[in-house]
Amino acid sequence: MRDVVEVATASASRARLLARTAGAPSLDKPGPESVGDHRDSSHHLLPATARSPPMSLSRLFSLPAALSAGRREMALGTLGVAVGLGCTEWIGYLALGGQVPWFIIPMGASAVLLFCVPASPLAQPWPSLAGNLVSALIGVGCYRWLGETGAAVALAGCLAVGAMFVLRCLHPPGGAVALTAVLGGPLVHELGYGFALMPVLANTLAMLVVAFLFNNLVGRRYPHLAPTRAQPHDTADPLPSKRVGFRAEDLDAALASFGEVLDVDRDDLEEIMVRAQMNARRRTWGALRCADIMSRDVVSVGPQAPVGEAWSLLAHHRIKALPVVEEGGRLVGIVSVPDFFIDRHNPEPQPVPRMSTARVVAEIMSARVRSARPGQSLADLVGAFSDGGLHHLPVADEDGRLVGMITQSDVVAALFAGERTT
C-alpha cells in the first residue's frame, strides 16, 4: 500500500512540474480558481533584463567571460600599444626637446583604446582629440581657481566629463588629463593653458597618426566607419534586406529604452544583428544546398560563338543570361541581355541603345563572373541576390567546371518551401 501511495505522490509531483513548465494552471488548485490565480500572477512577470538575480559574493568576484577577440587581435593590440607609446614619446621628445613635460601619463589609457579596441566610439579621432583637449583646458582652469586641492580635482573631473558628453567626445583618458592639469606639479602648472597644446594636443595628434598607420597596415579600419552598401539600382529605396525583419528605427528605439552608454557604435551593433540573423538562417536552412535547387540542364555558349547565336539562345529559352564555357565545361564568363547593347569602347549609356557590333561572345561577355559551389549553403546566396543585385549565379565545381545555374526564382521557391516546412 505504501508503494502505491509513493508512486501516486511522485506522479502528482511530476504532473505539477509539467503543468508549471507548460504554463498550465497548478493541479493543486483545480477549477476556475486556479485559472484566476494563473492569470493574476502574469501581471507580475517582468522581462529577464528587468529583474536581475541577487548578486552573490561568488558571482561578484568570479572571473568575467572570456573576450571575444582572438589571439591575433590580442597580439596586435599588445604590439600596437608598444608601438604607439614608443613612437608618441619619441616624437614628443624630439618636438619639445625635453625642456617641458613632453609626454603625459594619460596617453597610456588612450593607447589601450586606440590599439586594443579601435572600433570603439570612445577611440575615434574626434573623441580622442577633443576629449583630451577640452579636459586639459578645464583642468587648468580649475587649478587656477581652487589650487591643488581635492575640490579642484573633483570639479575638474566632473566638468570634463560633462563637457565631453555635450561635445560628443567622451574619451575616458580625458578625465585623467583633467586631473593631471591639477596635480601635475610645478612643471605642468607653469605651462598654464599652454599645457593643453604642449604636450596634450601634441601627444594626442602623434598617437592618432601612429594609430591610423598601424591599424590600417594590419587590416583594421581606422577611423572605424561603418561600410556603406550601395544600392545596385541607384534608387532611394533601402536595400531589400532592410525592408523586412528589424529596421533602423527598431534598433534606435531599443537603444533609447536601454538608457545607458554603450561602448559600441550603433552601425556596428546593427551589423552584428544582421550577422546574427544570417547565422540563424543558416541554421534554419542549413539542409538546403546549391546542388538541391540549381538547374542542371544549363544552356551555355562558347567564347568564340557568334553573338547572333547567343542572342538566339536567350530568345528561344526565354532566359536573361548565358554562362560562357570553354571546351571541357570550364566557366570563363557570363553574358546577359545588357551586354549585347554596351559598346566596350564607349560604355556611357546611349539615348537609343543599339546592338553591339561585336562578332563573338568573348568580346561582350563579363570575364569576372561570380559563382557558387554545389555544396554551398543557400543562406550564403541570399545577400548576393537581394542586396547584391544579382539575378542569376552559375554553380561551378572545385575545378571550375559549370555544373548548374541558380536564378532568383530558384531561391524564392526554395525559401518558401523551407519556411513552409519549418
CSV table of C-alpha atoms in Angstrom, one decimal:
chain,number,residue,atom,x,y,z
A,1,MET,CA,0.0,0.0,0.0
A,2,ARG,CA,2.9,2.3,0.9
A,3,ASP,CA,4.4,1.8,-2.6
A,4,VAL,CA,1.1,2.7,-4.3
A,5,VAL,CA,1.0,5.9,-2.2
A,6,GLU,CA,4.6,6.8,-3.1
A,7,VAL,CA,4.0,6.2,-6.8
A,8,ALA,CA,0.9,8.3,-6.7
A,9,THR,CA,2.6,11.1,-4.9
A,10,ALA,CA,5.6,11.1,-7.3
A,11,SER,CA,3.2,11.1,-10.3
A,12,ALA,CA,1.3,14.1,-8.8
A,13,SER,CA,4.6,16.0,-8.3
A,14,ARG,CA,5.7,15.3,-11.9
A,15,ALA,CA,2.3,16.5,-13.1
A,16,ARG,CA,2.5,19.7,-11.1
A,17,LEU,CA,6.0,20.3,-12.5
A,18,LEU,CA,4.9,19.7,-16.1
A,19,ALA,CA,1.9,22.0,-15.6
A,20,ARG,CA,4.1,24.8,-14.3
A,21,THR,CA,6.6,24.3,-17.2
A,22,ALA,CA,3.9,24.4,-19.8
A,23,GLY,CA,2.2,27.4,-18.2
A,24,ALA,CA,-0.9,25.5,-17.3
A,25,PRO,CA,-2.8,26.0,-14.0
A,26,SER,CA,-1.4,24.3,-11.0
A,27,LEU,CA,-3.0,20.9,-10.2
A,28,ASP,CA,-3.1,21.9,-6.5
A,29,LYS,CA,-6.0,24.2,-7.2
A,30,PRO,CA,-8.3,22.8,-9.8
A,31,GLY,CA,-11.1,24.6,-11.4
A,32,PRO,CA,-11.8,28.2,-12.1
A,33,GLU,CA,-9.9,29.4,-9.0
A,34,SER,CA,-6.6,28.1,-10.3
A,35,VAL,CA,-7.2,29.8,-13.7
A,36,GLY,CA,-7.7,33.0,-11.9
A,37,ASP,CA,-4.5,32.6,-9.9
A,38,HIS,CA,-2.6,31.9,-13.1
A,39,ARG,CA,-4.0,34.9,-14.8
A,40,ASP,CA,-3.3,37.3,-11.9
A,41,SER,CA,0.3,36.1,-11.5
A,42,SER,CA,1.1,37.0,-15.1
A,43,HIS,CA,0.7,40.7,-14.2
A,44,HIS,CA,3.8,40.4,-12.0
A,45,LEU,CA,6.0,38.8,-14.7
A,46,LEU,CA,8.9,41.1,-15.8
A,47,PRO,CA,11.4,40.6,-18.7
A,48,ALA,CA,14.6,38.8,-17.8
A,49,THR,CA,16.5,42.0,-18.4
A,50,ALA,CA,14.4,44.0,-15.9
A,51,ARG,CA,14.7,41.6,-12.9
A,52,SER,CA,18.2,40.5,-12.2
A,53,PRO,CA,19.1,37.7,-9.8
A,54,PRO,CA,20.5,38.7,-6.4
A,55,MET,CA,24.3,39.4,-6.6
A,56,SER,CA,26.2,36.7,-4.7
A,57,LEU,CA,29.8,37.1,-3.4
A,58,SER,CA,30.9,34.2,-5.6
A,59,ARG,CA,29.4,35.9,-8.7
A,60,LEU,CA,30.8,39.3,-7.7
A,61,PHE,CA,34.4,38.0,-7.5
A,62,SER,CA,34.2,35.4,-10.3
A,63,LEU,CA,36.3,35.9,-13.5
A,64,PRO,CA,34.4,37.6,-16.3
A,65,ALA,CA,33.6,35.9,-19.6
A,66,ALA,CA,36.5,35.5,-22.0
A,67,LEU,CA,36.9,38.3,-24.5
A,68,SER,CA,35.6,37.6,-28.0
A,69,ALA,CA,38.9,38.7,-29.5
A,70,GLY,CA,41.0,36.0,-31.0
A,71,ARG,CA,44.7,35.5,-30.4
A,72,ARG,CA,45.6,37.6,-33.4
A,73,GLU,CA,43.7,40.6,-32.1
A,74,MET,CA,45.2,40.3,-28.7
A,75,ALA,CA,48.7,40.1,-30.2
A,76,LEU,CA,48.0,43.1,-32.4
A,77,GLY,CA,46.6,45.1,-29.5
A,78,THR,CA,49.6,44.4,-27.3
A,79,LEU,CA,52.1,45.2,-30.1
A,80,GLY,CA,50.1,48.3,-31.1
A,81,VAL,CA,50.3,49.7,-27.5
A,82,ALA,CA,54.1,49.3,-27.5
A,83,VAL,CA,54.4,50.9,-31.0
A,84,GLY,CA,52.0,53.8,-30.1
A,85,LEU,CA,53.5,54.7,-26.8
A,86,GLY,CA,57.1,54.4,-28.1
A,87,CYS,CA,56.5,56.5,-31.2
A,88,THR,CA,54.5,59.1,-29.3
A,89,GLU,CA,57.1,59.5,-26.6
A,90,TRP,CA,59.9,59.8,-29.2
A,91,ILE,CA,58.0,62.3,-31.3
A,92,GLY,CA,57.2,64.4,-28.2
A,93,TYR,CA,60.8,64.4,-27.0
A,94,LEU,CA,62.1,65.5,-30.4
A,95,ALA,CA,59.5,68.2,-30.7
A,96,LEU,CA,59.8,69.6,-27.2
A,97,GLY,CA,63.4,68.8,-26.6
A,98,GLY,CA,62.9,67.6,-23.0
A,99,GLN,CA,62.5,71.2,-21.8
A,100,VAL,CA,58.9,70.7,-20.7
A,101,PRO,CA,56.8,67.6,-19.9
A,102,TRP,CA,56.9,66.1,-23.4
A,103,PHE,CA,54.8,63.0,-22.6
A,104,ILE,CA,51.8,62.7,-20.2
A,105,ILE,CA,50.7,59.6,-18.4
A,106,PRO,CA,47.0,59.5,-19.7
A,107,MET,CA,48.4,58.6,-23.1
A,108,GLY,CA,48.8,55.1,-21.8
A,109,ALA,CA,45.0,54.9,-21.4
A,110,SER,CA,44.5,56.4,-24.9
A,111,ALA,CA,46.8,53.8,-26.3
A,112,VAL,CA,44.7,50.9,-24.9
A,113,LEU,CA,41.6,52.3,-26.6
A,114,LEU,CA,43.3,53.2,-30.0
A,115,PHE,CA,45.1,49.9,-30.4
A,116,CYS,CA,43.1,47.3,-28.4
A,117,VAL,CA,39.6,48.5,-29.2
A,118,PRO,CA,39.9,50.7,-32.3
A,119,ALA,CA,36.3,50.1,-33.3
A,120,SER,CA,35.1,51.7,-30.0
A,121,PRO,CA,33.2,55.0,-30.4
A,122,LEU,CA,35.4,56.2,-27.5
A,123,ALA,CA,38.6,55.6,-29.5
A,124,GLN,CA,37.8,57.6,-32.7
A,125,PRO,CA,39.8,60.7,-33.7
A,126,TRP,CA,37.2,63.3,-32.6
A,127,PRO,CA,36.7,61.9,-29.0
A,128,SER,CA,40.4,61.4,-28.6
A,129,LEU,CA,41.4,64.8,-29.8
A,130,ALA,CA,38.6,67.0,-28.5
A,131,GLY,CA,38.2,64.9,-25.3
A,132,ASN,CA,41.8,65.3,-24.2
A,133,LEU,CA,42.0,69.0,-25.3
A,134,VAL,CA,38.8,70.2,-23.5
A,135,SER,CA,39.7,68.2,-20.4
A,136,ALA,CA,43.1,69.9,-20.3
A,137,LEU,CA,41.6,73.3,-20.5
A,138,ILE,CA,39.1,72.6,-17.8
A,139,GLY,CA,41.8,71.1,-15.5
A,140,VAL,CA,44.0,74.2,-15.9
A,141,GLY,CA,41.0,76.5,-15.1
A,142,CYS,CA,40.1,74.5,-12.0
A,143,TYR,CA,43.7,74.6,-10.7
A,144,ARG,CA,43.9,78.4,-11.2
A,145,TRP,CA,40.6,78.9,-9.4
A,146,LEU,CA,40.9,76.4,-6.5
A,147,GLY,CA,44.6,75.5,-6.5
A,148,GLU,CA,46.0,72.0,-6.0
A,149,THR,CA,43.1,70.8,-3.8
A,150,GLY,CA,40.7,68.0,-3.6
A,151,ALA,CA,37.8,70.3,-4.6
A,152,ALA,CA,39.7,71.2,-7.8
A,153,VAL,CA,40.3,67.5,-8.6
A,154,ALA,CA,36.6,66.7,-8.2
A,155,LEU,CA,35.4,69.8,-10.1
A,156,ALA,CA,37.8,69.2,-12.9
A,157,GLY,CA,36.8,65.6,-13.4
A,158,CYS,CA,33.1,66.5,-13.2
A,159,LEU,CA,33.2,69.4,-15.6
A,160,ALA,CA,35.5,67.4,-18.0
A,161,VAL,CA,33.1,64.5,-18.3
A,162,GLY,CA,30.1,66.9,-18.7
A,163,ALA,CA,31.8,68.8,-21.4
A,164,MET,CA,32.8,65.6,-23.3
A,165,PHE,CA,29.1,64.5,-23.1
A,166,VAL,CA,27.9,67.8,-24.5
A,167,LEU,CA,30.6,67.9,-27.3
A,168,ARG,CA,30.1,64.2,-28.1
A,169,CYS,CA,33.7,63.5,-27.5
A,170,LEU,CA,33.6,61.1,-24.5
A,171,HIS,CA,37.2,59.8,-24.1
A,172,PRO,CA,38.0,58.1,-20.7
A,173,PRO,CA,41.6,59.3,-20.6
A,174,GLY,CA,40.3,62.8,-20.7
A,175,GLY,CA,39.4,62.5,-17.1
A,176,ALA,CA,43.0,61.6,-16.3
A,177,VAL,CA,44.2,64.6,-18.4
A,178,ALA,CA,42.0,67.0,-16.3
A,179,LEU,CA,43.5,65.6,-13.1
A,180,THR,CA,47.0,65.8,-14.5
A,181,ALA,CA,46.4,69.5,-15.1
A,182,VAL,CA,45.5,69.9,-11.4
A,183,LEU,CA,48.0,67.5,-9.7
A,184,GLY,CA,50.9,67.6,-12.3
A,185,GLY,CA,53.2,69.7,-10.2
A,186,PRO,CA,55.2,72.9,-10.9
A,187,LEU,CA,56.3,71.9,-14.4
A,188,VAL,CA,52.7,71.5,-15.5
A,189,HIS,CA,51.4,74.5,-13.6
A,190,GLU,CA,54.0,76.8,-15.1
A,191,LEU,CA,52.6,76.0,-18.6
A,192,GLY,CA,49.2,77.4,-17.8
A,193,TYR,CA,46.7,77.0,-20.6
A,194,GLY,CA,49.7,76.1,-22.9
A,195,PHE,CA,49.5,72.7,-21.2
A,196,ALA,CA,46.5,71.9,-23.5
A,197,LEU,CA,48.7,72.5,-26.6
A,198,MET,CA,52.0,71.2,-25.4
A,199,PRO,CA,52.1,68.3,-24.5
A,200,VAL,CA,48.4,67.3,-24.6
A,201,LEU,CA,47.5,68.2,-28.1
A,202,ALA,CA,50.9,67.2,-29.5
A,203,ASN,CA,50.8,63.8,-27.8
A,204,THR,CA,47.3,63.1,-28.9
A,205,LEU,CA,47.9,64.1,-32.6
A,206,ALA,CA,51.1,61.9,-32.7
A,207,MET,CA,49.3,58.9,-31.2
A,208,LEU,CA,46.4,59.3,-33.7
A,209,VAL,CA,48.8,59.3,-36.6
A,210,VAL,CA,50.5,56.2,-35.3
A,211,ALA,CA,47.1,54.5,-34.7
A,212,PHE,CA,46.0,55.4,-38.2
A,213,LEU,CA,49.1,53.9,-39.8
A,214,PHE,CA,49.3,50.8,-37.6
A,215,ASN,CA,45.7,49.8,-37.6
A,216,ASN,CA,45.3,50.2,-41.4
A,217,LEU,CA,48.6,48.3,-42.1
A,218,VAL,CA,47.4,45.3,-40.1
A,219,GLY,CA,44.0,45.2,-41.8
A,220,ARG,CA,41.8,47.2,-39.4
A,221,ARG,CA,39.5,50.1,-40.4
A,222,TYR,CA,40.6,53.2,-38.5
A,223,PRO,CA,38.9,55.6,-38.2
A,224,HIS,CA,36.2,53.0,-37.8
A,225,LEU,CA,33.5,53.9,-40.2
A,226,ALA,CA,30.6,51.5,-41.0
A,227,PRO,CA,30.8,50.2,-44.5
A,228,THR,CA,28.1,51.6,-46.8
A,229,ARG,CA,26.2,49.2,-49.1
A,230,ALA,CA,25.5,50.8,-52.4
A,231,GLN,CA,22.0,50.5,-53.9
A,232,PRO,CA,22.6,48.4,-57.0
A,233,HIS,CA,19.8,50.1,-58.9
A,234,ASP,CA,20.8,53.6,-57.9
A,235,THR,CA,17.4,54.4,-56.3
A,236,ALA,CA,16.4,55.9,-53.0
A,237,ASP,CA,14.8,52.7,-51.7
A,238,PRO,CA,16.5,50.8,-48.9
A,239,LEU,CA,18.2,47.6,-49.7
A,240,PRO,CA,15.8,44.6,-49.8
A,241,SER,CA,17.4,43.0,-46.7
A,242,LYS,CA,16.5,46.2,-44.8
A,243,ARG,CA,12.8,46.2,-45.7
A,244,VAL,CA,11.9,43.1,-43.7
A,245,GLY,CA,12.8,42.0,-40.2
A,246,PHE,CA,14.1,44.6,-37.7
A,247,ARG,CA,14.6,48.1,-39.0
A,248,ALA,CA,16.8,51.0,-38.1
A,249,GLU,CA,14.0,52.6,-36.1
A,250,ASP,CA,13.6,49.4,-34.1
A,251,LEU,CA,17.3,49.5,-33.1
A,252,ASP,CA,17.1,53.2,-32.3
A,253,ALA,CA,14.0,52.5,-30.0
A,254,ALA,CA,15.8,49.7,-28.3
A,255,LEU,CA,18.9,51.8,-27.7
A,256,ALA,CA,16.8,54.6,-26.3
A,257,SER,CA,15.0,52.3,-23.9
A,258,PHE,CA,18.3,50.8,-22.7
A,259,GLY,CA,19.1,54.1,-21.1
A,260,GLU,CA,22.8,53.6,-20.7
A,261,VAL,CA,26.0,54.5,-22.6
A,262,LEU,CA,27.1,51.5,-24.7
A,263,ASP,CA,30.7,51.3,-25.8
A,264,VAL,CA,29.7,50.1,-29.3
A,265,ASP,CA,28.9,52.0,-32.4
A,266,ARG,CA,25.3,52.0,-33.5
A,267,ASP,CA,26.2,50.9,-37.0
A,268,ASP,CA,28.4,48.1,-35.7
A,269,LEU,CA,25.6,46.9,-33.5
A,270,GLU,CA,23.2,46.9,-36.5
A,271,GLU,CA,25.8,44.9,-38.4
A,272,ILE,CA,26.1,42.4,-35.6
A,273,MET,CA,22.4,41.9,-35.5
A,274,VAL,CA,22.3,41.4,-39.3
A,275,ARG,CA,25.0,38.7,-39.0
A,276,ALA,CA,23.2,37.1,-36.1
A,277,GLN,CA,20.1,36.9,-38.4
A,278,MET,CA,22.2,35.4,-41.1
A,279,ASN,CA,23.6,32.7,-38.8
A,280,ALA,CA,20.0,31.9,-37.7
A,281,ARG,CA,19.0,31.5,-41.3
A,282,ARG,CA,22.0,29.2,-41.9
A,283,ARG,CA,20.8,27.1,-39.0
A,284,THR,CA,17.2,27.0,-40.3
A,285,TRP,CA,18.1,26.5,-44.0
A,286,GLY,CA,21.3,24.5,-43.4
A,287,ALA,CA,20.0,21.5,-45.1
A,288,LEU,CA,19.4,23.4,-48.4
A,289,ARG,CA,22.4,23.4,-50.7
A,290,CYS,CA,23.0,24.9,-54.1
A,291,ALA,CA,23.0,21.4,-55.6
A,292,ASP,CA,19.5,20.9,-54.3
A,293,ILE,CA,17.9,23.9,-56.1
A,294,MET,CA,20.1,24.6,-59.1
A,295,SER,CA,19.2,23.9,-62.7
A,296,ARG,CA,21.4,21.2,-64.1
A,297,ASP,CA,20.4,21.3,-67.8
A,298,VAL,CA,22.1,24.6,-68.3
A,299,VAL,CA,22.1,26.4,-71.6
A,300,SER,CA,25.6,27.7,-72.2
A,301,VAL,CA,27.7,29.1,-75.1
A,302,GLY,CA,31.3,29.1,-76.0
A,303,PRO,CA,33.5,32.2,-76.0
A,304,GLN,CA,34.1,32.0,-79.8
A,305,ALA,CA,30.4,31.5,-80.6
A,306,PRO,CA,28.8,34.2,-82.8
A,307,VAL,CA,26.9,36.9,-81.0
A,308,GLY,CA,23.8,36.2,-83.0
A,309,GLU,CA,23.9,32.6,-81.8
A,310,ALA,CA,24.0,33.7,-78.2
A,311,TRP,CA,21.1,36.1,-78.8
A,312,SER,CA,19.0,33.4,-80.4
A,313,LEU,CA,19.6,31.1,-77.4
A,314,LEU,CA,18.4,33.8,-75.0
A,315,ALA,CA,15.3,34.4,-77.0
A,316,HIS,CA,14.5,30.8,-77.6
A,317,HIS,CA,14.8,29.7,-74.0
A,318,ARG,CA,13.5,33.0,-72.6
A,319,ILE,CA,16.4,33.5,-70.2
A,320,LYS,CA,18.4,36.6,-69.4
A,321,ALA,CA,22.0,35.2,-69.1
A,322,LEU,CA,24.2,32.6,-70.6
A,323,PRO,CA,27.3,31.1,-68.9
A,324,VAL,CA,30.3,31.1,-71.2
A,325,VAL,CA,32.3,27.9,-71.0
A,326,GLU,CA,35.4,26.6,-72.7
A,327,GLU,CA,35.9,23.1,-74.0
A,328,GLY,CA,35.7,20.7,-71.1
A,329,GLY,CA,33.0,22.9,-69.4
A,330,ARG,CA,35.2,25.3,-67.5
A,331,LEU,CA,33.4,28.5,-66.7
A,332,VAL,CA,35.2,31.6,-68.2
A,333,GLY,CA,32.5,34.3,-68.2
A,334,ILE,CA,28.8,35.2,-68.5
A,335,VAL,CA,26.8,37.2,-71.0
A,336,SER,CA,23.5,38.9,-70.2
A,337,VAL,CA,21.0,40.9,-72.2
A,338,PRO,CA,22.5,44.3,-71.4
A,339,ASP,CA,25.9,43.1,-72.7
A,340,PHE,CA,24.6,43.0,-76.2
A,341,PHE,CA,23.9,46.8,-76.1
A,342,ILE,CA,27.0,48.0,-74.4
A,343,ASP,CA,29.8,49.5,-76.5
A,344,ARG,CA,33.0,48.5,-74.8
A,345,HIS,CA,34.8,51.4,-76.3
A,346,ASN,CA,32.1,53.9,-75.1
A,347,PRO,CA,30.4,52.5,-72.0
A,348,GLU,CA,28.3,55.6,-71.5
A,349,PRO,CA,24.5,54.9,-71.8
A,350,GLN,CA,23.2,55.8,-75.3
A,351,PRO,CA,19.8,57.6,-75.8
A,352,VAL,CA,18.7,54.8,-78.2
A,353,PRO,CA,20.6,51.6,-77.4
A,354,ARG,CA,21.9,49.7,-80.4
A,355,MET,CA,23.1,46.1,-80.8
A,356,SER,CA,26.8,45.8,-80.3
A,357,THR,CA,28.9,45.4,-83.4
A,358,ALA,CA,31.0,42.6,-81.7
A,359,ARG,CA,31.2,39.4,-83.6
A,360,VAL,CA,31.9,36.8,-81.0
A,361,VAL,CA,30.7,36.3,-77.4
A,362,ALA,CA,34.2,36.8,-75.9
A,363,GLU,CA,34.1,40.4,-77.0
A,364,ILE,CA,30.9,41.2,-75.0
A,365,MET,CA,31.0,38.8,-72.1
A,366,SER,CA,31.8,39.6,-68.5
A,367,ALA,CA,35.0,37.7,-67.6
A,368,ARG,CA,34.8,38.5,-63.9
A,369,VAL,CA,31.9,36.2,-63.0
A,370,ARG,CA,30.8,35.3,-59.5
A,371,SER,CA,29.9,31.7,-59.0
A,372,ALA,CA,28.8,29.3,-56.2
A,373,ARG,CA,29.8,25.8,-55.2
A,374,PRO,CA,27.3,22.9,-55.2
A,375,GLY,CA,27.8,22.2,-51.5
A,376,GLN,CA,27.4,25.9,-50.5
A,377,SER,CA,24.5,26.7,-48.2
A,378,LEU,CA,21.5,28.5,-49.7
A,379,ALA,CA,21.8,31.1,-46.9
A,380,ASP,CA,25.1,32.3,-48.3
A,381,LEU,CA,23.4,33.3,-51.6
A,382,VAL,CA,20.6,35.4,-50.1
A,383,GLY,CA,22.7,38.6,-49.7
A,384,ALA,CA,24.1,38.3,-53.2
A,385,PHE,CA,20.6,38.0,-54.8
A,386,SER,CA,18.9,40.6,-52.5
A,387,ASP,CA,21.4,43.4,-51.8
A,388,GLY,CA,24.0,42.4,-54.4
A,389,GLY,CA,21.6,42.9,-57.3
A,390,LEU,CA,22.3,39.5,-58.9
A,391,HIS,CA,19.6,37.8,-60.9
A,392,HIS,CA,21.5,34.6,-61.8
A,393,LEU,CA,24.5,32.8,-60.4
A,394,PRO,CA,26.4,30.0,-62.1
A,395,VAL,CA,27.4,27.0,-60.0
A,396,ALA,CA,30.9,25.5,-60.6
A,397,ASP,CA,32.7,22.6,-59.1
A,398,GLU,CA,36.2,22.8,-57.5
A,399,ASP,CA,37.8,22.5,-60.9
A,400,GLY,CA,35.8,25.5,-62.2
A,401,ARG,CA,33.6,23.4,-64.4
A,402,LEU,CA,30.0,24.6,-64.8
A,403,VAL,CA,27.5,22.2,-63.1
A,404,GLY,CA,24.4,24.3,-62.7
A,405,MET,CA,22.7,27.7,-62.6
A,406,ILE,CA,20.7,29.4,-59.9
A,407,THR,CA,18.2,32.2,-60.5
A,408,GLN,CA,16.2,34.4,-58.2
A,409,SER,CA,13.1,32.3,-58.9
A,410,ASP,CA,15.0,29.2,-57.7
A,411,VAL,CA,16.0,31.0,-54.4
A,412,VAL,CA,12.4,32.3,-53.8
A,413,ALA,CA,10.9,28.9,-54.4
A,414,ALA,CA,13.4,27.2,-52.1
A,415,LEU,CA,13.0,29.7,-49.3
A,416,PHE,CA,9.2,29.5,-49.5
A,417,ALA,CA,9.4,25.7,-49.3
A,418,GLY,CA,11.8,25.9,-46.4
A,419,GLU,CA,9.6,28.3,-44.4
A,420,ARG,CA,6.6,26.2,-45.1
A,421,THR,CA,8.4,23.1,-43.9
A,422,THR,CA,9.7,24.9,-40.8
